[in-house]
Coordinates of C-alpha atoms and ligand atoms in Angstrom, one line a residue:
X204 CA -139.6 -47.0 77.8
X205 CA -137.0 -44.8 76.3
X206 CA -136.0 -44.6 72.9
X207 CA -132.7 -46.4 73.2
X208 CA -134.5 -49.3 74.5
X209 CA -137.4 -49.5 71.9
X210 CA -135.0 -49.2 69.4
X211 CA -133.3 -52.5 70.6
X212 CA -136.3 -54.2 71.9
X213 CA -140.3 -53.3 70.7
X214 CA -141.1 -55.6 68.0
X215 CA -138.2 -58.5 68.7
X216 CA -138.4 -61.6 71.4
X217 CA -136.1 -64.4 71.5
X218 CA -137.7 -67.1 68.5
X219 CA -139.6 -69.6 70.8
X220 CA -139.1 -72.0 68.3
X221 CA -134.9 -71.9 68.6
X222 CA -134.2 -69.7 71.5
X223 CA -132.4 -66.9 68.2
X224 CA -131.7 -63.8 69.9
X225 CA -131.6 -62.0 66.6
X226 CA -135.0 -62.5 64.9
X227 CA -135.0 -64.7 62.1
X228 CA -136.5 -63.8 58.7
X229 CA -139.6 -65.5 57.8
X230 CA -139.1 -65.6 53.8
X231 CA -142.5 -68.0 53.4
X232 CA -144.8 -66.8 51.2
X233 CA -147.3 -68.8 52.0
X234 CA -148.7 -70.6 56.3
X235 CA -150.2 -73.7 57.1
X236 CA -153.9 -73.8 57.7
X237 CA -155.1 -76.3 61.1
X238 CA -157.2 -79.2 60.0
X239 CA -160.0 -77.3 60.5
X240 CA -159.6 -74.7 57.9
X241 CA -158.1 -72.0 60.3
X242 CA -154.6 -70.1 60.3
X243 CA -153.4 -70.7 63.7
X244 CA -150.5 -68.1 63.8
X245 CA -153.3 -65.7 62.1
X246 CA -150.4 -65.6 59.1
X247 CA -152.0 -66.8 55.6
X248 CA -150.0 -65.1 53.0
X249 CA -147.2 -62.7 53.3
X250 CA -148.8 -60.0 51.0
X251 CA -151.5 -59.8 53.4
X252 CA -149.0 -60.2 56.8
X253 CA -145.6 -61.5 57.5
X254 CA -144.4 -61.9 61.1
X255 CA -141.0 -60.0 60.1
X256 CA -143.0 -56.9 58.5
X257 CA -145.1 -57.2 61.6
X258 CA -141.9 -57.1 63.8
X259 CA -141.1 -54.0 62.2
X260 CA -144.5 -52.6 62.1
X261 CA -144.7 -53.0 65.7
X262 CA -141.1 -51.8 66.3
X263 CA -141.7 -48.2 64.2
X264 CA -145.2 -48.0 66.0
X265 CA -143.5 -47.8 69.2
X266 CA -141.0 -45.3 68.1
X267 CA -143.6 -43.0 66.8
X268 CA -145.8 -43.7 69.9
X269 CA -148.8 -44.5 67.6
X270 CA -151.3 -47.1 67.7
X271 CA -151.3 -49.0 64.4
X272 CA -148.7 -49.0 61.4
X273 CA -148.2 -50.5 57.9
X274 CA -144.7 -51.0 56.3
X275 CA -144.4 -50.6 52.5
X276 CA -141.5 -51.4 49.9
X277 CA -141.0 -47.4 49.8
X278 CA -141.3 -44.0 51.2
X279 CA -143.2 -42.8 47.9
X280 CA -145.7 -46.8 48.4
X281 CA -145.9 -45.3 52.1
X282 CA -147.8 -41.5 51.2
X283 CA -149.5 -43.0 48.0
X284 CA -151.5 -45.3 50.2
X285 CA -151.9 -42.4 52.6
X286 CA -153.3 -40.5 49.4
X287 CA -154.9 -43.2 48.0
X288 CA -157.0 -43.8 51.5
X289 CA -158.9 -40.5 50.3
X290 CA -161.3 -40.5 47.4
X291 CA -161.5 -38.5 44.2
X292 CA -162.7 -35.4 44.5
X293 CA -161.4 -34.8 48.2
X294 CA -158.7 -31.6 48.1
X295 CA -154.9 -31.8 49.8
X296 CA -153.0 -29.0 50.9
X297 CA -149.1 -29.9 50.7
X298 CA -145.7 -28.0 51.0
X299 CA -144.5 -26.3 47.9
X300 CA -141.2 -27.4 48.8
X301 CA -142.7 -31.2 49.6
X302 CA -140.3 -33.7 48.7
X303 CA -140.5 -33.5 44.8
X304 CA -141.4 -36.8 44.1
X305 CA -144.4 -37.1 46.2
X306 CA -145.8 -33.2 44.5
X307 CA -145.3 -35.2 41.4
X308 CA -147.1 -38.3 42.8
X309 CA -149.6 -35.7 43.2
X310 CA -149.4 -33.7 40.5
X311 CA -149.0 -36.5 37.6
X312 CA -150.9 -39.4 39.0
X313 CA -153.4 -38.4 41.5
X314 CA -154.4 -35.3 40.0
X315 CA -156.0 -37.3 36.9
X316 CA -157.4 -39.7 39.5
X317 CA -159.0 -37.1 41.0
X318 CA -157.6 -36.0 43.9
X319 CA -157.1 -32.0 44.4
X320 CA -154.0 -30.7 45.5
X321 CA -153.3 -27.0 46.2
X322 CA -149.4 -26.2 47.4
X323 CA -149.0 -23.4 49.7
X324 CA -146.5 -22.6 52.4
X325 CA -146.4 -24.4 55.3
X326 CA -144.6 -21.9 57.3
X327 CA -147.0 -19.6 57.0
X328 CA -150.5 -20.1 58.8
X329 CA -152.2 -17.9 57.0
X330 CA -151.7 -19.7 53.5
X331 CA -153.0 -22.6 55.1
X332 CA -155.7 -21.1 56.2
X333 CA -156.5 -19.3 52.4
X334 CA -156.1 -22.9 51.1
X335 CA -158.7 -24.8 52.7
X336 CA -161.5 -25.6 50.7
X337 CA -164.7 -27.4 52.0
X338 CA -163.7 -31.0 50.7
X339 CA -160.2 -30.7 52.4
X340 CA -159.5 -33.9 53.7
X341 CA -155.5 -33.9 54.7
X342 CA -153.0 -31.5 54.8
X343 CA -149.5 -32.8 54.4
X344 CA -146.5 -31.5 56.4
X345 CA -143.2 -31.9 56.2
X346 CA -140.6 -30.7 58.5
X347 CA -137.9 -29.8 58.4
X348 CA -138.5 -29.4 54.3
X349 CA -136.3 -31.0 51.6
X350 CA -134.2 -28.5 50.4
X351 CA -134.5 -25.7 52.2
X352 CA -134.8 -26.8 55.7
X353 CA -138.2 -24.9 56.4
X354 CA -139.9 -25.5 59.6
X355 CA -143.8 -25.8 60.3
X356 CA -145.5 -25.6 63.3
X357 CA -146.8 -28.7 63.7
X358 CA -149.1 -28.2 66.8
X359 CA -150.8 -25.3 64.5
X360 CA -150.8 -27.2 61.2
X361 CA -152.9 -29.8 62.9
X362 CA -155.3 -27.5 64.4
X363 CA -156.2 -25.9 61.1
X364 CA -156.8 -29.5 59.5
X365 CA -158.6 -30.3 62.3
X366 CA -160.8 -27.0 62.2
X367 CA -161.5 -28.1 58.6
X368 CA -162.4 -31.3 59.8
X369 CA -159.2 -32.8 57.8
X370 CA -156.4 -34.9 59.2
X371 CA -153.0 -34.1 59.5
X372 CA -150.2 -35.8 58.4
X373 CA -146.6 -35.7 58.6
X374 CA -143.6 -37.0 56.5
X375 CA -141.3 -37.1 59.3
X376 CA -138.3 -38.7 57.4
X377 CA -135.5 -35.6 58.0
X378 CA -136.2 -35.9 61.8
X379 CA -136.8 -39.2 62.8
X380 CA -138.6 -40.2 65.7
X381 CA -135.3 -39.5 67.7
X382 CA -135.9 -35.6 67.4
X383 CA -139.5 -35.0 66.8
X384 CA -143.3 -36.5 67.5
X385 CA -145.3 -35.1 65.0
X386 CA -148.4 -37.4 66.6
X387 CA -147.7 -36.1 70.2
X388 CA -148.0 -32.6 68.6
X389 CA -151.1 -33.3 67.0
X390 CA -150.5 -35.1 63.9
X391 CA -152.9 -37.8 62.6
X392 CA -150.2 -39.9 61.0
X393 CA -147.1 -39.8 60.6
X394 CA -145.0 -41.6 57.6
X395 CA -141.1 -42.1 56.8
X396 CA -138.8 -43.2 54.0
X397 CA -137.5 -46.0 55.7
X398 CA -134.8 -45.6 53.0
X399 CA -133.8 -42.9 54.8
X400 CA -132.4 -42.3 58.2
X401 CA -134.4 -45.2 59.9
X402 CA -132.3 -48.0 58.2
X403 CA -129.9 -45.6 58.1
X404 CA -127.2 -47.7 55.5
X405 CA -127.9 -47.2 52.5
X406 CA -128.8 -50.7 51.1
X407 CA -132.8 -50.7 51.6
X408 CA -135.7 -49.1 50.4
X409 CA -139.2 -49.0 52.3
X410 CA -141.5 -46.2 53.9
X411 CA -144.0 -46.6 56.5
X412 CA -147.0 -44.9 57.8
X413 CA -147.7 -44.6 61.7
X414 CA -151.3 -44.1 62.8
X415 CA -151.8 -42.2 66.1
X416 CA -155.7 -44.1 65.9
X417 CA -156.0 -47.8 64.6
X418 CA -159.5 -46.0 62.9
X419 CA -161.4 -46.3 59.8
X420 CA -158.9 -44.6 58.0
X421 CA -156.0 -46.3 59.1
X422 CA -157.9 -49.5 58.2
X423 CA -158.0 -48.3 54.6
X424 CA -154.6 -47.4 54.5
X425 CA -154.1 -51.2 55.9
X426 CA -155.9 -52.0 53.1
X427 CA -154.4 -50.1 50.2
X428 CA -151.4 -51.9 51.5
X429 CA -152.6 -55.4 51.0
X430 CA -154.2 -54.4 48.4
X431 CA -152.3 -52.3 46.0
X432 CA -149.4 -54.8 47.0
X433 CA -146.6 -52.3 47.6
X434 CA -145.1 -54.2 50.6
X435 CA -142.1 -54.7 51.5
X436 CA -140.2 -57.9 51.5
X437 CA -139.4 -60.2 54.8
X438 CA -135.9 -59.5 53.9
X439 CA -135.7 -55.7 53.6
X440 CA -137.9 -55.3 56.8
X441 CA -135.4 -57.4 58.3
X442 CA -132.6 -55.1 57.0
X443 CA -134.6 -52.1 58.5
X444 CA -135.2 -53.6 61.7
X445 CA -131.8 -54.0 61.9
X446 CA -130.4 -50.2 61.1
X447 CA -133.3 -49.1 63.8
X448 CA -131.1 -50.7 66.2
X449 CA -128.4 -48.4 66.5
X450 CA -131.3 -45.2 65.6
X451 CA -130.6 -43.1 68.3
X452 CA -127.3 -43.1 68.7
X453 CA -126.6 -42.4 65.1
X454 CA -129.4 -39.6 64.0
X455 CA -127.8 -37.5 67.4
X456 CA -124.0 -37.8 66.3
X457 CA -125.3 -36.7 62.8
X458 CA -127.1 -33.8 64.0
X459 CA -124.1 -32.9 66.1
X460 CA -122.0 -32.8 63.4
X461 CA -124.5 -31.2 61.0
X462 CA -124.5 -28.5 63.7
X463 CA -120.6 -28.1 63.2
X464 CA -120.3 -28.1 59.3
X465 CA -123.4 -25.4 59.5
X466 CA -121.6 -23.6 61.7
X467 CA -118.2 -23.9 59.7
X468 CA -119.9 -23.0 56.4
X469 CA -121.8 -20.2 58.0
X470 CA -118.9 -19.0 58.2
X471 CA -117.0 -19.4 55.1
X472 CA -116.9 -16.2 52.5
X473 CA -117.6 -17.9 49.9
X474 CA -121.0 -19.3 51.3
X475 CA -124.2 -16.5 50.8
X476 CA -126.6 -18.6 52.7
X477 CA -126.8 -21.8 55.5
X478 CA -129.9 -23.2 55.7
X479 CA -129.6 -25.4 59.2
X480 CA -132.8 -25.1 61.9
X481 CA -130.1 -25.5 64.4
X482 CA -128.5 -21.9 63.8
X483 CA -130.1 -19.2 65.8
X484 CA -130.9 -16.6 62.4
X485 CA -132.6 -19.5 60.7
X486 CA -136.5 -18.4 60.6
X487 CA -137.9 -21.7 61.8
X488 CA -135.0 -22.0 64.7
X489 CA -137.4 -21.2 67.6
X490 CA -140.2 -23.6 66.7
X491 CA -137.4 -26.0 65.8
X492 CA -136.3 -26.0 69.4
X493 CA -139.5 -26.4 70.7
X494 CA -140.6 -29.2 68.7
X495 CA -137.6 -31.0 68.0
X496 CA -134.8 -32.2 70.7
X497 CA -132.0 -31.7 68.2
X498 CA -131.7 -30.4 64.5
X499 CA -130.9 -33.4 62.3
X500 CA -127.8 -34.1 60.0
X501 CA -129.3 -32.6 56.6
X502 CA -128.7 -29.1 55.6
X503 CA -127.8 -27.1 52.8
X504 CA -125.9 -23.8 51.5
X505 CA -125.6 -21.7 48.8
X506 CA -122.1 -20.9 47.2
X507 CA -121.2 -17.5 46.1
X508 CA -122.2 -17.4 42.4
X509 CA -124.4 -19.8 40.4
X510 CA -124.7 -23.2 39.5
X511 CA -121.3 -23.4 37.9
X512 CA -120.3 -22.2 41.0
X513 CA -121.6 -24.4 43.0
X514 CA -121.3 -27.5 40.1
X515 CA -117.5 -27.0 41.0
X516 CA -117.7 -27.0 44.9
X517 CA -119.0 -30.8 44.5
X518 CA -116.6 -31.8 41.7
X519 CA -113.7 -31.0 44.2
X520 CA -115.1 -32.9 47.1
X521 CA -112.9 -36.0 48.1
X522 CA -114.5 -37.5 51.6
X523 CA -118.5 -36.2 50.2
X524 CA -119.5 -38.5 47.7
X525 CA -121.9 -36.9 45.3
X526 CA -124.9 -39.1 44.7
X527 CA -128.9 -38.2 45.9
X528 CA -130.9 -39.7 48.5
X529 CA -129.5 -39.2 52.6
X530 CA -129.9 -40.5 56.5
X531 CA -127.1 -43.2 55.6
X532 CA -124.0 -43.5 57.6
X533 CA -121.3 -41.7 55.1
X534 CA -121.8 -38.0 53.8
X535 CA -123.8 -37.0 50.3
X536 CA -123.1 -33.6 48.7
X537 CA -126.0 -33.3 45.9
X538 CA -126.7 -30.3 43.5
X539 CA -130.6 -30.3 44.0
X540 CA -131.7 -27.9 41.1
X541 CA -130.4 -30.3 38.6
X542 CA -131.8 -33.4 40.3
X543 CA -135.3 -31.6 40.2
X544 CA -135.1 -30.6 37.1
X545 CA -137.4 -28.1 34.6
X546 CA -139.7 -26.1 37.1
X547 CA -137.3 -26.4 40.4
X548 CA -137.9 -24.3 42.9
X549 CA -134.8 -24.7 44.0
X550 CA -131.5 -21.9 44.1
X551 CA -129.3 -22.6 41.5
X552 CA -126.2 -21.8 43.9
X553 CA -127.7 -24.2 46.3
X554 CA -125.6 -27.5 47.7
X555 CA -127.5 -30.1 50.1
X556 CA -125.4 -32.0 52.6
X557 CA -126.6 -35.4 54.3
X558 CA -123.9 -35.6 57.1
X559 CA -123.2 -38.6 58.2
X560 CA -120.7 -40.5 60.8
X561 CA -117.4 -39.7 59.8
X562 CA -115.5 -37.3 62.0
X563 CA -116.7 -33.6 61.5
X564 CA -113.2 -32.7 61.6
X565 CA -112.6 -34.7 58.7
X566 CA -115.9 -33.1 56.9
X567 CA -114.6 -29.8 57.6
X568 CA -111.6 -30.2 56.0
X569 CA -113.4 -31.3 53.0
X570 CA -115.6 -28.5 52.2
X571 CA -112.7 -26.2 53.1
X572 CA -110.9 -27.6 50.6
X573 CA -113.4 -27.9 47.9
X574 CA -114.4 -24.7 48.4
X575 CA -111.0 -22.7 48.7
X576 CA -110.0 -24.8 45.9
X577 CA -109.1 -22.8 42.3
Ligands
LIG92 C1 -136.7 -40.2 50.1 C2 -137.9 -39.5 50.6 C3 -139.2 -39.9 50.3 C4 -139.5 -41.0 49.3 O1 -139.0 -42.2 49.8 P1 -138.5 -43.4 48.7 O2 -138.2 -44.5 49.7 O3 -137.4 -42.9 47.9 O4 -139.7 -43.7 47.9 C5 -140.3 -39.1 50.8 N1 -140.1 -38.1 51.6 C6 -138.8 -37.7 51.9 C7 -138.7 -36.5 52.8 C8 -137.7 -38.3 51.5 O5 -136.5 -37.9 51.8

């Protein structure tokens, strides 16, 4: 089945118990064990499985076309059991421009743990080759890359891990499973911010990882996740199963809008740079169009100047709101250098945009505004 349709349908029936069309959320903690000791929905305690986490397990498996996933209360609970799946002493290879608060999850807590990491760029084969070491066990991809919009390959970034006998995963939050199948191409697993595009409002957090094997490495992932107890509640899965609904339809009128205000700003004179896969000079366009079927809603641009500069293009925005995070329905403007912080890699001059529903028209208007503006 289509997209469309899975989005609606994989992981829902109508309730047998009530005839609900909309699933209802199971909120026990706790099932009933048969006379004889057994669970006979196989539900014990919802740590360990809830049928609305399942739903949405099931429903993000089919997206992804995997085999097996696990939902978690977060994006950052999803990669940490990914992570913590390894063992001390194995060696990652991640994007320098990885989303910062998973290179810190790296760097700060699973560094002392034990666990190796050794940033390179992604974009470029050949540093991904110089970075494997013989107890590489995963190299981490994510594309298109938080802020810059940088595009791996990744068809080629899984053949090197799998060369090195390492698996391949990808944070596939920025394209959704609407634009891009990181385990069709390859990829060993795949993992989202839930947060992010695939609730897509702006009032849930979660993550999840999607296996394209239910194997022994997926089973300890399962198992971090009953384990470690990051899950997330029958509620909020509820919440996310709802905003998957509507998916499709949303991440494409986002990328075709993002497509409009990168061309508008591209543009502009007061705008140096445009960082957007979907325009034909950007350096990852061509594998972008081969491995995605559009180019998402996020992009970013850099503002003749400096920070000030670019500090005052988001003080004058009026439709924009300025606040972090993206993939909701209404359009964020964030200054990402000062959300990083000390040791950002990030241009100073540099604005991200998370476009969202409104009408690019409108969004147009804005940044003209703000950045004609005194
Ligand atoms: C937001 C985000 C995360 C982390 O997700 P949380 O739900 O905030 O923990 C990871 N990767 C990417 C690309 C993100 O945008």
């Amino acid at each position: 089945m289509r997209i469309e349709t899975l989005a609606v349908h994989a992981g829902r029936e109508v309730d047998p118990a009530t005839g609900a069309v909309t699933p209802p959320i199971h909120l026990s903690t706790t099932f009933e064990r048969a006379a004889d000791g057994s669970y006979p929905h196989a539900y014990s305690y919802t740590r360990s499985n809830n049928p609305t986490r399942e739903a949405l397990e099931k429903c993000l498996c089919a997206l992804e076309g995997g085999a097996a996933a696990a939902a978690f209360s977060s994006g950052t609970a999803a990669a940490a059991a990914v992570f913590h799946s390894l063992a001390p002493g194995d060696h990652v290879i991640a994007p320098h421009d990885m989303y910062r608060g998973l290179a810190r999850l790296l760097s700060e807590q699973l560094a002392p743990w034990g666990l190796q990491t050794t940033f390179a760029e992604l974009s470029d084969a050949a540093q991904i080759e110089r970075a494997v070491q013989p107890n590489t066990k995963l190299i981490w991809v994510e594309t298109p890359s938080n802020p810059l919009l940088k595009i791996s390959d990744i068809a080629r970034v899984a053949a090197i891990a799998h060369r090195a006998g390492a698996l391949c995963a990808c944070d596939d939050t920025f394209a959704t499973p609407v634009l891009q199948h990181p385990l069709a191409l390859g990829a060993d697993l795949v993992m989202h911010a839930t947060t992010k595009y695939i609730s897509g409002h702006t009032d849930v957090l979660g993550g999840i990882v999607v296996a394209r094997e239910n194997d022994a490495f997926f089973q300890r992932v399962r198992k971090t996740q009953i384990m470690e107890g990051a899950t997330p509640s029958p509620f909020d899965c509820w919440l996310t199963l709802r905003g998957v609904t509507t998916l499709p339809y949303r991440v494409r009128a986002q990328s075709e809008n993002a497509m409009q205000v990168a061309r508008f700003l591209r543009g502009h004179a007061r705008v140096v740079a445009t960082h957007y896969p979907g325009l034909e000079d950007h350096p990852g366009h061509e594998i972008a169009a081969e491995q995605m079927e559009m180019f998402g809603g996020m992009l970013s641009f850099q503002v003749e100047g400096g920070q000030a500069e670019a500090m005052a293009v988001a003080a004058r925005v009026r439709l924009f709101t300025r606040a972090t995070s993206l993939g909701g329905v209404e359009s964020l403007i964030e200054h990402r250098a000062s959300i990083e912080g000390p040791g950002s890699r990030t241009p100073p001059n540099l604005l991200r945009l998370s476009v969202g529903l409104e009408h690019p028209d409108d969004l147009i208007a804005d940044l003209s505004q703000a950045l004609d503006g005194a």
